[in-house]
Every structure is written in C-alpha cells, then in structure tokens.
Amino acid sequence: MLSTVSQQLLNVIMLGSLYSLVAIGFTLFFGVLDLINFAHGDVFMLGSFVALFLFMTVAFFSGVNFFTVLLLFLITGFIVVIAGLLIYKLTIKPLATSPPLMMLLVTVGVSIFIREGVMLFFPDGASPHPFPKIFPETTYTFLGMNIPAGYIFIIVISIFLVVAMSIFVNKTKLGMSIRATAQDREAALMMGVDIDKTIAVTFIIGSLLAGIGGILNGAYYSTIKYDMGFIAGIKGFSCSVVGGLGNVYGAIVGSFVIAFLETIGAAFLPFGAEYKDVFTFIIVIIFLVIRPSGLMGEKKFEKV
Amino acid sequence: MGKILTVLLIELLILIVSVFALKIESTVGFLLLLVSIVFAIYYGAKNEKIRYRLQDAFSSSRRFALILGIILIFIFPLFFMDSPYWVFVITIGVIYIILAIGLNMMLGSLDLVNLGFAAFFGIGAYTVGMITAKYGLHLPYLIVLLLAGIVAMIFGLLLCLPTMGMKGYYFSLTTIAFGLAVELTINNLEWTGGPGGIKNIPHISLFGLNLGDSYTVFGYDLPFQLNYFYFALVIMLLVMLVAWLIHNSRIGLSWNAIKEDDIAARAQGINIKVYRIYAFAIGSFIAGVAGAIFAPLMGYIAPTNFTYAHSITMVAMVILGGIDNIMGIALGAFLLSIAPEKFRAFSDYRMLIYALIIILMVIYRPQGLIPKKIRKYDFIGGAKDE
Amino acid sequence: MSENILRVENITIQFGGLKAVEDVSFEVKKGEIYGIIGPNGAGKTTILNAISGIYTPVTGKIYFKDKDITGVEPHILVEWGIARTFQNSRLFWDLSVLDNVLLGMHTRKKMGLFRAIFNRDYVNQEFRDSIKEAEELMTFFNPELVERKFHDAKSLPHADKRRLEICRALASNPDLILLDEPSAGMDPAETRVLMEELKKIQELRENITMIIIEHDMRLIGGVTDRVLVLDHGKKISEGTFAQVSSDPRVISAYLGGSLDA
C-alpha cells in the first residue's frame, strides 16, 4: 500500500513539473498582454518533434552521450524561441489594437497551423513516434518506489528552469520590466519600458520553457504525437487558471493541484483512467465558476 | 424593368459560374476561375458606378431578387444529376450552412467564441441515431428532428448556466473542455456504441416519402441524395428566416449591444442572462437539427464526425464569410465545405488551409468576405435615409 | 410620501482593503439638479456606480422613491427609473446612432422570442414607433444627429457623442438621470451649449431629477440647485454652490485652488 501511494505521489510530481513548464507561459502572456495563446501547447509539441528530428540526424552520427543531449536541448531551445518570436511578430503584434476576439482567433489558427504542419511535413507525421531514450536507463529504489534515473533528470531540469526563470523575472532589468508591464501597462510605458521588447522577451521565456517541457514530456512518456499539443495546451491553461492567471507561482501551484487531482481521480474513481481528461475539465469548469481568479490570483474589479 | 433585368442577369451569372466551378475537372482551371472571380468582384466593388447600379437594382427589387435566388438554388443541383456524389457534397454544404448560422448566434451576435460547437451537432445526430437505429422507435421523423433539437438545446443550456459570467478566453476554454468531454464520453460509453458509433441509421421518411428512395420524374432517375438536398435546403431557408427575424428584432439589437459593451448594455436595462440563454438555446437547437439531417443522410455516425477540428471548421466558416451577416456566413460555409472536394490532391492540407484562412482573414480582413451592415430598418419602410 | 426621490444613508464602498467611499449620506429632492464635486479620487464616480447598481456598498442603504435599492442589479434599476451616462462615454461604437437611442428604450420596448419570430406586425409597428420617438428626441438635442442616424456612433464629433449618450439615457424615460462628467473633453463654447441643453431637459421632461458629476465649476454653478462635496471618499460639505464654494473645508480640499476656474 505504501508503495502504491508513494508511486502515485511520484506521478503527481512528474506530471506537476511538466504541466508547470507549459502553465508558466500562459500566465506570463496573460500578464503582459492579456492574451491566452492557444498555440502555446503546440510550441510544446514542436519542442519534442524538433528534438526528435535533431536526434534522428545529429545523434545518429555521434551516438548518445552527455554532450549530444546537451546540444539537443540547446538547439531545440533556440528553435522554439525563434518559433515563439515569429508567432508574436507575425500574428499577434499586428493585432495589437484589434478587439480581443481577433487575438483569440488568430492563436487558434496558429495552433492548428503548427499541428497540421508537423503532421504533414514531419516524416510519417500522422503516426505516434517513439521518443529516443536520452537519459540513462538505471532505476533506483527508494522508500519502495521505483525511480528511473530519467525521472530525476526531468525533475532537476524542471526545477532548474523554473528557478532560472524566477531569478530572471525578479532580479534582471528585463525581468522587472515584465513585472511592471503586467502590473500596469500604462505606468510601465511612462517609466520608459519598451513594451514591444518586453512582450518579445516573455515569448522567448514562455516558448523556451514549453519547448524544453516538450522534450522532457517525450522522455517521460517515450512516445510523441503531433496532436499532443492540444491537450497539453488545455492542461497548461487550466493549471494557470486554477493557480490564478497572471501569477507565476500560482501557475506552479495550479499545476501540482491539477496533477494531484488527476492522479487521484485516475487511481481511485471508477472508470477514472478513461475519463481522466473529462475529470480535469470538470475541475477547471468548477474553478472557473466558483473562483475565476484562481487560488493565488487577486480578485479584480472592473473599472467603470 | 432594367433593374429587374440586372438582377436576373447577375443571379443567372452566379448560378452558371458556380455550376461551372464545380463541374470543372482540372485543378488549374478551377484556380484560374477562382482568381478571375475574385478579380471581378474586387474591381466591381471598387468601381463606384457599377457598385451603385447593382446596389440600386437589388434594393429596389428585393422581393424579386429573393424569390429568383431561391428558385435558382432549387435548380442548382439538377446540373449534377450525373454524379450523386456531388449532390451529396452540396447537401453537406447546406448542413454546414445551418451549423454556421447556429454558431453565429453566439460567435457573431455575442462575441462568444464557442470552440465546442460540434458537440451540439453530434448530440443532435446521436439523438436521431439512438432513437431510430439503436432502439428502432418508429416516430414520425419531424418529431425526431424536434427531439434532436431539444436534446441539443438542453445541453446548450447546461453549458450556458455555468458559463454565464464568463467572457473571452475563459469561455472559449470551457467550450473546448465541454466539446472534448462530450466527444470522449460518446467515445467511451458502450451505450452510444463507443468508437464504432451507430450504424444502419434508417433513411428519413416524410409524408409517406422515403428520402432514401430514388424517384423518377419525367423519365429521369433522380439520385436519392437529391431528396436530402431539398429537405436540407428547406430547413436551411427556415433557419435563415428565423435568424433574420431575430437579428432584425430587439433581441438581435440587444445581443449586439451586449457584444459591444456589456456594462453599458446593463445600464440600458438589458438583462444579459436572458439574452445569453436565448443565444445558447437557439444556437444549440439549430445545431441539433443539423445533426438530425446529417445522421440519416450518412447512415453511419461515429465520434470522429464531431471533433474539435469540426468546431474549428465552423468558426473558420463564420470568420471567412463575415461575422453576423447571414449571406456572408452562408457563402463562407459553402466555400469551405466545397473547397476540400475541389482540391482533392491537397485534401490532407485541408486543416492547414483552414488555419491559414483564419489567420489571414483575422489580420487582413476581420470583417469577412461580406461584412455586416448597419441596420437600416428598410423592412418597415419607415426609416428612409435623408 | 416624502419629496425625496433618492436617499443615500451612510454608505461605504470598499475595494479589497481600500475604502473608496466612507459613510456618505445625502438626499436628493424630486425635480432637483444635484451636483457632486470633489478632487480626483474623491469617490464621485464610485457613488454614481453604487446608485446605478454596478457596485454594492458594504454598509449603508440607498433608497429610491422610498424603496430600498441597495444591491439591486443595474438592469432592474433602469426599469425602475434610474438612467445614467459614463465618464468616458460608453456608447455602442459600432452600432448606428439610431440603434444607440433605440437601445435606450429597451426597458419599455423589450420583446420575447415568440413575438420576435411569430408576430412581425407587432415588431414592425414597435420599430416604427420607436424610431419616430428616437428621432424626436435627437432633434431636440441636435438635428444633425438625425441626419447621421445611420452612421457609426464612433464617427460622431466628440460633443455629439456626449449628447447622444444623454439622449440614450433619456430614452428610457427615467425619473432620475445620473450624468458622469457630461462636459469632459468639451471646449468652453460647447460647454455653454451643454448647460443650456441640461436646463432644457427639465422643460422636456417635467419632474426629472438629475445628479451631475463635474469638474467644470461654471457648469456646476450655472445649473445645479445644490452641491455635494467629497474628498477622499468622505462628505465634507453640502449646500448651494455659493455656500460650498465659501466653505473653508472645501477650499482647503482643493489645495487653495480657486473654485471659479
């Protein structure tokens, strides 16, 4: 029994870490731009496919070692950052003065565009692809849990990214400008913050976290598919809503809450495994109804 | 008289061009035709003189234009008697026009981007499938049609109540979740046939006629799909009429006020909740009705007919055609349901092209092909422009 | 039956921890033009929002025609006779000028779904009547509004936008109309015309009561019967404009600034 419980706990931690990496992007975009980027989940998916592609080409010649894996992460990160910037410059920026409805629709369009693009242009893109084993395959036993080494890597990398992001946002000038813009865009503008640059930076951070999240997700489930960004995006958005949109730490808390409820639901509810996703959606809808500002969000008063 | 002639010529021209466009075999030829149509419309709209003459002709012989248009639409499929498949494709197009008009009740009238609208379509279709195929009940079809609409409407209200206070992204997220929940449930439940769906849905039987039979008129054997086309067309015209009546009533006006500014709308005494309930009830009812035509036409339905991709397709139709303009929406829905068939060679690229259409339209022409018009109240003849 | 149409009793309005309005009471007489003034952030608009039902006070009561209206939803208050305009005009920008005024009549003319679909004679007659009434109302303010009735509201010149918003509010036949800075953004000449129009409203609608928030002291001095002065959410003075403008508390609240500005 203990081992089942602790094994479930491990699942919660893994899922929570992966969800966080997507949820943080949602919350950042919402903060600086009042935007929900429906294409964000597909950037996550793109990350895993870019990594797979690199692996198929580069690692084929050099074999899997520490440096190739590191290189894999760096190049993938670079490419998803470019993708994120392109999304911003080409589709979102031109709509800066349009009604919010238009921005919502454009990100839905971009989301399908990326998804279908991968399906059509990646070799055999419509089928699920096995993801390469980029982490050592040793398994440790601890408190009755079987912990594969890959899990430890995933957790450590996630923590590293979140801490790095947190330091960047809190300690650097650019990070401060993100926070200032999120708090009061007009005041930030008057204080000389370059809003355009700030938004671009949030797209860099958000896309980077999601893209790397995509690789880790591939390593965790060891299989990837072109349409996985859809569910990932909805989960990420849900986590940031539950935590309180606009609050970075809220997004992390929300991710673990959702991961926890989902794991519990799948394990203990009848038909829980089949209806896992339905269960999550019901939780989110309940949250949206009773506490739309989320766990850590502040209640906002609409100015009249 | 000259005006009536202009209307007659223009509408005949549209008919001939559309028949020709669908008949043409080569993709290149079709593309050339498409490009020349776009150019013709573009320059026609730019030239003040032509535009004024056309507007004048159509607005002064409104009734004639409408009746002639309807007659021509009834004639339209007769050009495709040699290929029942095309009649089938056009019928699906008509069903999607019905769906897009239903979706517009939320998307166009109230700015509520429902990304799970296909769920209502599916619920309508499954209601028919369950009643007629699974339980084999022999109810009159019109009752079944009504039931499909009502069941979809009940689900519409179920979605409406918890989302009452939601706007924008929150609403869209909830509708995605709702759409997925419906799809997954239908897919997982044994009761609804699981991933295999429902097979052998009987054809519609109406006033003693079986729409699945092929009838012979003046010695011509008409394909059974034609029966469905005419039935769907009648429903489509009814739906358009209802949409027009509502748009040109205080309900449509209040919807647009809420969309523009909900706080100002409340300050005019508009009870937003009531109007959201109207939008959901009517919109989902219409989608359920569309499903009730779809299921017997196909004879076989499965969860894969009613996915997120289908919801997105419907949104793309409304955006392409023109938000809140009935003729625009009909055009958008028809184009997007016919185009994949014309571009068979590119059929894999269908969703990619839809996505591009959404992106490009939103950035470059957010008002759609036929933009919505300011209400001029010419239907009562009382408010002439000075 | 008292002659007060509106009675505000000790209301406090709070956002989070911040008290925007604290323990304010006042009464407005039937047929009166009542001004509310005060420096920026004094809580003027917040009070208007409470009267029109957008905010609910945490403590205190608001009575309209001796009926407790605290916490009643805005759309019901319009039906009961309270109409308003907004500080930064909130017209329906993409709808026509005519539609804006028609929407102002909503509470008197709304119709159910059944009627909208099955009783077109009723609908058409209703629209004919409403349009006639709307045109009369617009003509009263500015005949140009009628000429532009099929234009987008956003295409109007600034002063006409503000006029149209007053028209829209009057279209509901209110007993009490709340005007939030009607002269904002107007030049002195336009403000003078507005003052005349505000006085004319009372000729058009007998017994209508107006509450006006303003920064323009000439307007307040010229049209109001009595004035309430707020500072930092508290009531600091009340009386005729002459009385409050010589009240030392009012003068110090405006940091010695002249009230005749």
Coordinates of N, CA and C in Angstrom, one line a residue, chain B residues 154-309:
Chain B
I154 N -31.0 21.3 -24.6 CA -30.8 21.1 -23.2 C -29.3 21.1 -22.8
F155 N -28.5 20.5 -23.7 CA -27.0 20.5 -23.4 C -26.5 21.9 -23.6
G156 N -27.1 22.7 -24.5 CA -26.7 24.1 -24.7 C -27.0 24.9 -23.4
L157 N -28.1 24.6 -22.8 CA -28.4 25.4 -21.6 C -27.5 24.9 -20.4
L158 N -27.2 23.6 -20.5 CA -26.3 23.0 -19.4 C -24.9 23.7 -19.5
L159 N -24.5 24.1 -20.8 CA -23.2 24.8 -20.9 C -23.4 26.3 -20.6
C160 N -24.6 26.8 -20.9 CA -24.8 28.2 -20.7 C -24.8 28.6 -19.2
L161 N -25.4 27.8 -18.4 CA -25.6 28.3 -17.0 C -24.3 28.4 -16.3
P162 N -23.4 27.4 -16.3 CA -22.1 27.7 -15.5 C -21.2 28.7 -16.2
T163 N -21.4 29.0 -17.5 CA -20.5 29.9 -18.2 C -21.1 31.3 -18.2
M164 N -22.2 31.5 -17.4 CA -23.0 32.8 -17.5 C -22.1 34.0 -17.3
G165 N -21.2 34.0 -16.4 CA -20.4 35.2 -16.1 C -19.1 35.2 -16.9
M166 N -18.9 34.2 -17.8 CA -17.6 34.2 -18.5 C -17.5 34.9 -19.8
K167 N -16.4 35.5 -20.1 CA -16.2 36.2 -21.3 C -14.9 35.6 -21.9
G168 N -14.6 35.9 -23.2 CA -13.3 35.7 -23.8 C -12.7 34.4 -23.6
Y169 N -11.5 34.4 -23.2 CA -10.7 33.1 -23.1 C -11.3 32.1 -22.2
Y170 N -11.8 32.6 -21.0 CA -12.4 31.6 -20.1 C -13.6 30.9 -20.7
F171 N -14.4 31.6 -21.5 CA -15.5 31.0 -22.1 C -15.0 30.0 -23.2
S172 N -14.0 30.4 -24.0 CA -13.5 29.5 -25.0 C -12.9 28.2 -24.4
L173 N -12.2 28.4 -23.3 CA -11.6 27.2 -22.7 C -12.7 26.3 -22.2
T174 N -13.7 26.8 -21.6 CA -14.8 26.0 -21.1 C -15.5 25.3 -22.3
T175 N -15.6 26.0 -23.4 CA -16.3 25.3 -24.5 C -15.4 24.2 -25.1
I176 N -14.1 24.4 -25.1 CA -13.2 23.3 -25.6 C -13.4 22.1 -24.7
A177 N -13.3 22.4 -23.4 CA -13.5 21.3 -22.4 C -14.8 20.6 -22.6
F178 N -15.9 21.4 -22.8 CA -17.2 20.8 -23.0 C -17.2 19.9 -24.2
G179 N -16.7 20.5 -25.3 CA -16.7 19.7 -26.6 C -15.9 18.4 -26.4
L180 N -14.8 18.5 -25.8 CA -13.9 17.3 -25.6 C -14.7 16.3 -24.6
A181 N -15.3 16.8 -23.6 CA -16.0 16.0 -22.7 C -17.1 15.2 -23.4
V182 N -17.8 15.9 -24.2 CA -18.9 15.2 -25.0 C -18.3 14.1 -25.9
E183 N -17.3 14.6 -26.6 CA -16.6 13.6 -27.6 C -16.1 12.4 -26.9
L184 N -15.4 12.6 -25.8 CA -14.8 11.5 -25.0 C -15.8 10.6 -24.4
T185 N -16.9 11.2 -23.9 CA -18.0 10.4 -23.3 C -18.6 9.5 -24.4
I186 N -19.0 10.1 -25.5 CA -19.6 9.3 -26.6 C -18.7 8.2 -27.0
N187 N -17.4 8.6 -27.0 CA -16.4 7.6 -27.5 C -16.2 6.4 -26.4
N188 N -16.4 6.7 -25.2 CA -16.1 5.7 -24.1 C -17.4 4.9 -23.7
L189 N -18.5 5.5 -23.9 CA -19.7 4.9 -23.5 C -20.1 3.7 -24.4
E190 N -20.4 2.6 -23.8 CA -20.9 1.5 -24.6 C -22.3 1.8 -25.2
W191 N -23.1 2.5 -24.3 CA -24.4 2.8 -24.7 C -24.6 3.5 -26.0
T192 N -23.6 4.4 -26.3 CA -23.6 5.1 -27.6 C -22.8 4.4 -28.7
G193 N -22.4 3.2 -28.4 CA -21.7 2.5 -29.5 C -20.2 2.7 -29.5
G194 N -19.6 3.4 -28.5 CA -18.2 3.6 -28.4 C -17.6 4.2 -29.6
P195 N -16.3 3.9 -29.9 CA -15.6 4.5 -31.1 C -16.3 4.0 -32.4
G196 N -17.0 2.9 -32.3 CA -17.6 2.4 -33.5 C -18.8 3.2 -34.0
G197 N -19.4 3.9 -33.1 CA -20.6 4.8 -33.4 C -21.8 4.0 -33.6
I198 N -22.7 4.5 -34.4 CA -24.0 3.9 -34.6 C -24.1 3.6 -36.1
K199 N -24.5 2.4 -36.4 CA -24.6 2.0 -37.9 C -26.0 1.8 -38.3
N200 N -26.3 1.7 -39.5 CA -27.6 1.4 -40.1 C -28.7 2.4 -39.6
I201 N -28.4 3.7 -39.7 CA -29.4 4.6 -39.3 C -30.4 4.7 -40.5
P202 N -31.7 4.4 -40.3 CA -32.6 4.4 -41.4 C -32.8 5.8 -42.0
H203 N -33.2 5.7 -43.3 CA -33.4 7.0 -44.0 C -34.7 7.7 -43.5
I204 N -34.7 9.0 -43.8 CA -35.8 9.8 -43.3 C -37.1 9.4 -44.1
S205 N -38.2 9.3 -43.4 CA -39.4 9.0 -44.2 C -40.4 10.1 -43.8
L206 N -40.8 10.8 -44.8 CA -41.6 12.1 -44.6 C -42.8 12.1 -45.4
F207 N -44.0 12.2 -44.8 CA -45.3 12.2 -45.5 C -45.4 11.1 -46.5
G208 N -44.9 9.9 -46.1 CA -45.1 8.7 -46.9 C -43.9 8.6 -48.0
L209 N -43.1 9.6 -48.0 CA -41.9 9.5 -49.0 C -40.7 9.0 -48.2
N210 N -40.0 8.1 -48.8 CA -38.7 7.7 -48.2 C -37.6 8.4 -48.9
L211 N -36.9 9.3 -48.2 CA -35.8 10.1 -48.8 C -34.7 9.2 -49.3
G212 N -34.7 7.9 -48.9 CA -33.6 7.0 -49.3 C -33.9 6.4 -50.7
D213 N -35.2 6.6 -51.2 CA -35.5 6.0 -52.5 C -35.1 7.0 -53.6
S214 N -34.9 6.4 -54.7 CA -34.6 7.2 -55.9 C -35.9 7.4 -56.7
Y215 N -36.4 8.6 -56.9 CA -37.6 8.8 -57.6 C -37.4 9.1 -59.1
T216 N -38.4 8.8 -59.9 CA -38.3 9.0 -61.3 C -39.2 10.2 -61.7
V217 N -38.7 11.2 -62.2 CA -39.5 12.4 -62.6 C -39.3 12.7 -64.1
F218 N -40.3 12.7 -64.9 CA -40.2 12.9 -66.3 C -39.2 12.0 -66.9
G219 N -39.2 10.8 -66.5 CA -38.3 9.8 -67.1 C -36.9 9.9 -66.6
Y220 N -36.6 10.9 -65.7 CA -35.2 10.9 -65.2 C -35.2 10.2 -63.8
D221 N -34.2 9.4 -63.6 CA -34.0 8.7 -62.3 C -33.2 9.7 -61.5
L222 N -33.8 10.2 -60.4 CA -33.1 11.2 -59.6 C -32.4 10.4 -58.4
P223 N -31.1 10.8 -58.2 CA -30.4 10.1 -57.1 C -31.0 10.4 -55.7
F224 N -31.0 9.5 -54.8 CA -31.7 9.7 -53.5 C -31.1 10.9 -52.8
Q225 N -29.8 11.2 -53.0 CA -29.2 12.4 -52.3 C -29.9 13.7 -52.6
L226 N -30.6 13.7 -53.8 CA -31.3 14.9 -54.1 C -32.4 15.2 -53.2
N227 N -33.1 14.1 -52.7 CA -34.2 14.3 -51.7 C -33.7 14.9 -50.5
Y228 N -32.5 14.5 -50.1 CA -31.9 15.1 -48.9 C -31.5 16.5 -49.1
F229 N -31.0 16.8 -50.3 CA -30.6 18.2 -50.6 C -31.8 19.1 -50.4
Y230 N -33.0 18.7 -51.1 CA -34.1 19.6 -51.0 C -34.7 19.7 -49.5
F231 N -34.6 18.6 -48.8 CA -35.1 18.6 -47.4 C -34.2 19.6 -46.6
A232 N -32.8 19.4 -46.8 CA -31.9 20.2 -46.0 C -32.1 21.7 -46.4
L233 N -32.3 21.9 -47.7 CA -32.5 23.3 -48.2 C -33.7 24.0 -47.6
V234 N -34.8 23.2 -47.5 CA -36.0 23.8 -46.8 C -35.7 24.2 -45.4
I235 N -35.0 23.3 -44.7 CA -34.6 23.6 -43.3 C -33.7 24.8 -43.2
M236 N -32.7 24.8 -44.2 CA -31.8 25.9 -44.2 C -32.5 27.3 -44.4
L237 N -33.5 27.3 -45.3 CA -34.2 28.5 -45.6 C -35.0 28.9 -44.3
L238 N -35.6 27.9 -43.7 CA -36.3 28.3 -42.4 C -35.4 28.8 -41.4
V239 N -34.2 28.2 -41.2 CA -33.2 28.7 -40.2 C -32.8 30.1 -40.6
M240 N -32.5 30.3 -41.9 CA -32.1 31.7 -42.3 C -33.2 32.7 -42.0
L241 N -34.4 32.3 -42.2 CA -35.5 33.2 -42.0 C -35.6 33.5 -40.5
V242 N -35.5 32.5 -39.6 CA -35.5 32.7 -38.2 C -34.4 33.6 -37.8
A243 N -33.2 33.3 -38.3 CA -32.0 34.1 -37.9 C -32.2 35.6 -38.3
W244 N -32.8 35.8 -39.5 CA -33.0 37.1 -40.0 C -34.1 37.9 -39.1
L245 N -35.1 37.1 -38.8 CA -36.2 37.7 -37.9 C -35.6 38.1 -36.6
I246 N -34.8 37.3 -36.0 CA -34.2 37.6 -34.7 C -33.3 38.7 -34.8
H247 N -32.4 38.7 -35.8 CA -31.4 39.8 -36.0 C -32.1 41.1 -36.1
N248 N -33.3 41.1 -36.8 CA -34.0 42.4 -37.0 C -35.1 42.5 -36.0
S249 N -34.8 42.2 -34.8 CA -35.8 42.4 -33.7 C -35.0 43.0 -32.6
R250 N -35.7 43.3 -31.5 CA -34.9 43.9 -30.4 C -34.0 42.9 -29.7
I251 N -34.2 41.6 -30.0 CA -33.3 40.6 -29.4 C -32.0 40.7 -30.1
G252 N -32.0 40.7 -31.4 CA -30.7 40.9 -32.1 C -30.0 42.2 -31.8
L253 N -30.8 43.2 -31.6 CA -30.2 44.5 -31.3 C -29.6 44.4 -29.9
S254 N -30.3 43.8 -28.9 CA -29.7 43.7 -27.6 C -28.5 42.8 -27.6
W255 N -28.5 41.7 -28.4 CA -27.3 40.9 -28.5 C -26.1 41.8 -28.9
N256 N -26.3 42.6 -29.9 CA -25.1 43.4 -30.4 C -24.7 44.4 -29.4
A257 N -25.7 44.9 -28.6 CA -25.3 45.9 -27.6 C -24.4 45.2 -26.5
I258 N -24.8 44.0 -26.1 CA -24.0 43.3 -25.1 C -22.6 43.0 -25.6
K259 N -22.5 42.6 -26.9 CA -21.2 42.3 -27.5 C -20.3 43.6 -27.5
E260 N -20.9 44.7 -27.8 CA -20.1 45.9 -27.8 C -19.6 46.3 -26.5
D261 N -20.5 46.3 -25.5 CA -20.1 46.8 -24.2 C -21.2 46.3 -23.2
D262 N -20.8 45.3 -22.4 CA -21.8 44.6 -21.5 C -22.2 45.6 -20.4
I263 N -21.3 46.4 -19.9 CA -21.7 47.3 -18.8 C -22.7 48.3 -19.3
A264 N -22.4 48.9 -20.4 CA -23.3 49.9 -21.0 C -24.6 49.2 -21.3
A265 N -24.6 48.0 -21.8 CA -25.8 47.3 -22.1 C -26.7 47.1 -20.8
R266 N -26.0 46.8 -19.7 CA -26.8 46.6 -18.5 C -27.4 48.0 -18.1
A267 N -26.6 49.0 -18.3 CA -27.1 50.4 -18.0 C -28.3 50.8 -18.8
Q268 N -28.6 50.1 -19.9 CA -29.8 50.4 -20.7 C -31.0 49.5 -20.2
G269 N -30.7 48.7 -19.2 CA -31.8 47.8 -18.7 C -31.8 46.4 -19.4
I270 N -30.7 46.1 -20.1 CA -30.7 44.8 -20.7 C -30.2 43.7 -19.7
N271 N -31.1 42.7 -19.6 CA -30.7 41.6 -18.7 C -29.9 40.6 -19.4
I272 N -28.5 40.7 -19.2 CA -27.6 39.9 -20.1 C -27.9 38.4 -20.0
K273 N -28.3 37.9 -18.8 CA -28.5 36.5 -18.7 C -29.6 36.0 -19.6
V274 N -30.7 36.7 -19.7 CA -31.8 36.3 -20.6 C -31.3 36.1 -22.0
Y275 N -30.5 37.1 -22.4 CA -30.1 37.1 -23.8 C -29.0 36.1 -24.1
R276 N -28.2 35.7 -23.1 CA -27.3 34.6 -23.3 C -28.0 33.3 -23.4
I277 N -29.1 33.2 -22.6 CA -29.9 31.9 -22.7 C -30.5 31.8 -24.1
Y278 N -31.0 32.9 -24.6 CA -31.6 32.9 -25.9 C -30.6 32.4 -26.9
A279 N -29.4 33.0 -26.9 CA -28.3 32.7 -27.9 C -28.0 31.2 -27.8
F280 N -27.8 30.7 -26.6 CA -27.4 29.3 -26.4 C -28.6 28.4 -26.9
A281 N -29.8 28.7 -26.4 CA -30.9 27.8 -26.7 C -31.1 27.7 -28.2
I282 N -31.1 28.9 -28.9 CA -31.4 28.9 -30.4 C -30.2 28.2 -31.1
G283 N -29.0 28.7 -30.7 CA -27.8 28.2 -31.5 C -27.7 26.7 -31.4
S284 N -27.9 26.1 -30.1 CA -27.7 24.7 -30.0 C -28.8 23.9 -30.6
F285 N -30.0 24.5 -30.5 CA -31.2 23.8 -31.2 C -30.9 23.7 -32.7
I286 N -30.5 24.7 -33.3 CA -30.2 24.7 -34.7 C -29.1 23.6 -35.1
A287 N -28.1 23.6 -34.2 CA -27.0 22.6 -34.4 C -27.6 21.2 -34.3
G288 N -28.5 21.0 -33.3 CA -29.1 19.7 -33.2 C -29.9 19.3 -34.4
V289 N -30.7 20.2 -35.0 CA -31.4 20.0 -36.2 C -30.5 19.6 -37.3
A290 N -29.4 20.3 -37.4 CA -28.4 19.9 -38.5 C -28.0 18.5 -38.3
G291 N -27.7 18.1 -37.1 CA -27.3 16.7 -36.8 C -28.4 15.7 -37.2
A292 N -29.6 16.1 -37.0 CA -30.7 15.2 -37.3 C -30.9 15.0 -38.8
I293 N -30.4 15.9 -39.6 CA -30.4 15.7 -41.1 C -29.1 14.9 -41.5
F294 N -28.0 15.2 -40.8 CA -26.8 14.6 -41.1 C -26.8 13.1 -40.9
A295 N -27.3 12.6 -39.7 CA -27.3 11.2 -39.3 C -27.9 10.3 -40.3
P296 N -29.2 10.5 -40.7 CA -29.8 9.6 -41.7 C -29.2 9.7 -43.1
L297 N -28.7 10.9 -43.5 CA -28.0 11.1 -44.8 C -26.8 10.1 -44.8
M298 N -26.0 10.1 -43.7 CA -24.8 9.3 -43.7 C -25.1 7.9 -43.5
G299 N -26.1 7.6 -42.7 CA -26.5 6.2 -42.3 C -25.5 5.7 -41.2
Y300 N -24.5 6.3 -41.0 CA -23.5 5.8 -40.0 C -22.8 7.0 -39.4
I301 N -22.8 7.1 -38.0 CA -22.1 8.2 -37.4 C -21.2 7.7 -36.3
A302 N -20.1 8.4 -36.1 CA -19.1 8.0 -35.1 C -18.5 9.3 -34.4
P303 N -17.9 9.1 -33.2 CA -17.4 10.3 -32.5 C -16.5 11.1 -33.4
T304 N -15.8 10.5 -34.4 CA -14.8 11.2 -35.2 C -15.5 12.3 -36.2
N305 N -16.9 12.2 -36.3 CA -17.6 13.2 -37.1 C -17.8 14.5 -36.3
F306 N -17.5 14.5 -35.0 CA -17.9 15.7 -34.2 C -16.8 16.1 -33.3
T307 N -15.6 16.4 -33.9 CA -14.4 16.7 -33.1 C -14.1 18.2 -33.0
Y308 N -13.1 18.5 -32.2 CA -12.6 19.9 -32.1 C -12.3 20.4 -33.5
A309 N -11.7 19.6 -34.4 CA -11.4 20.1 -35.8 C -12.7 20.6 -36.5

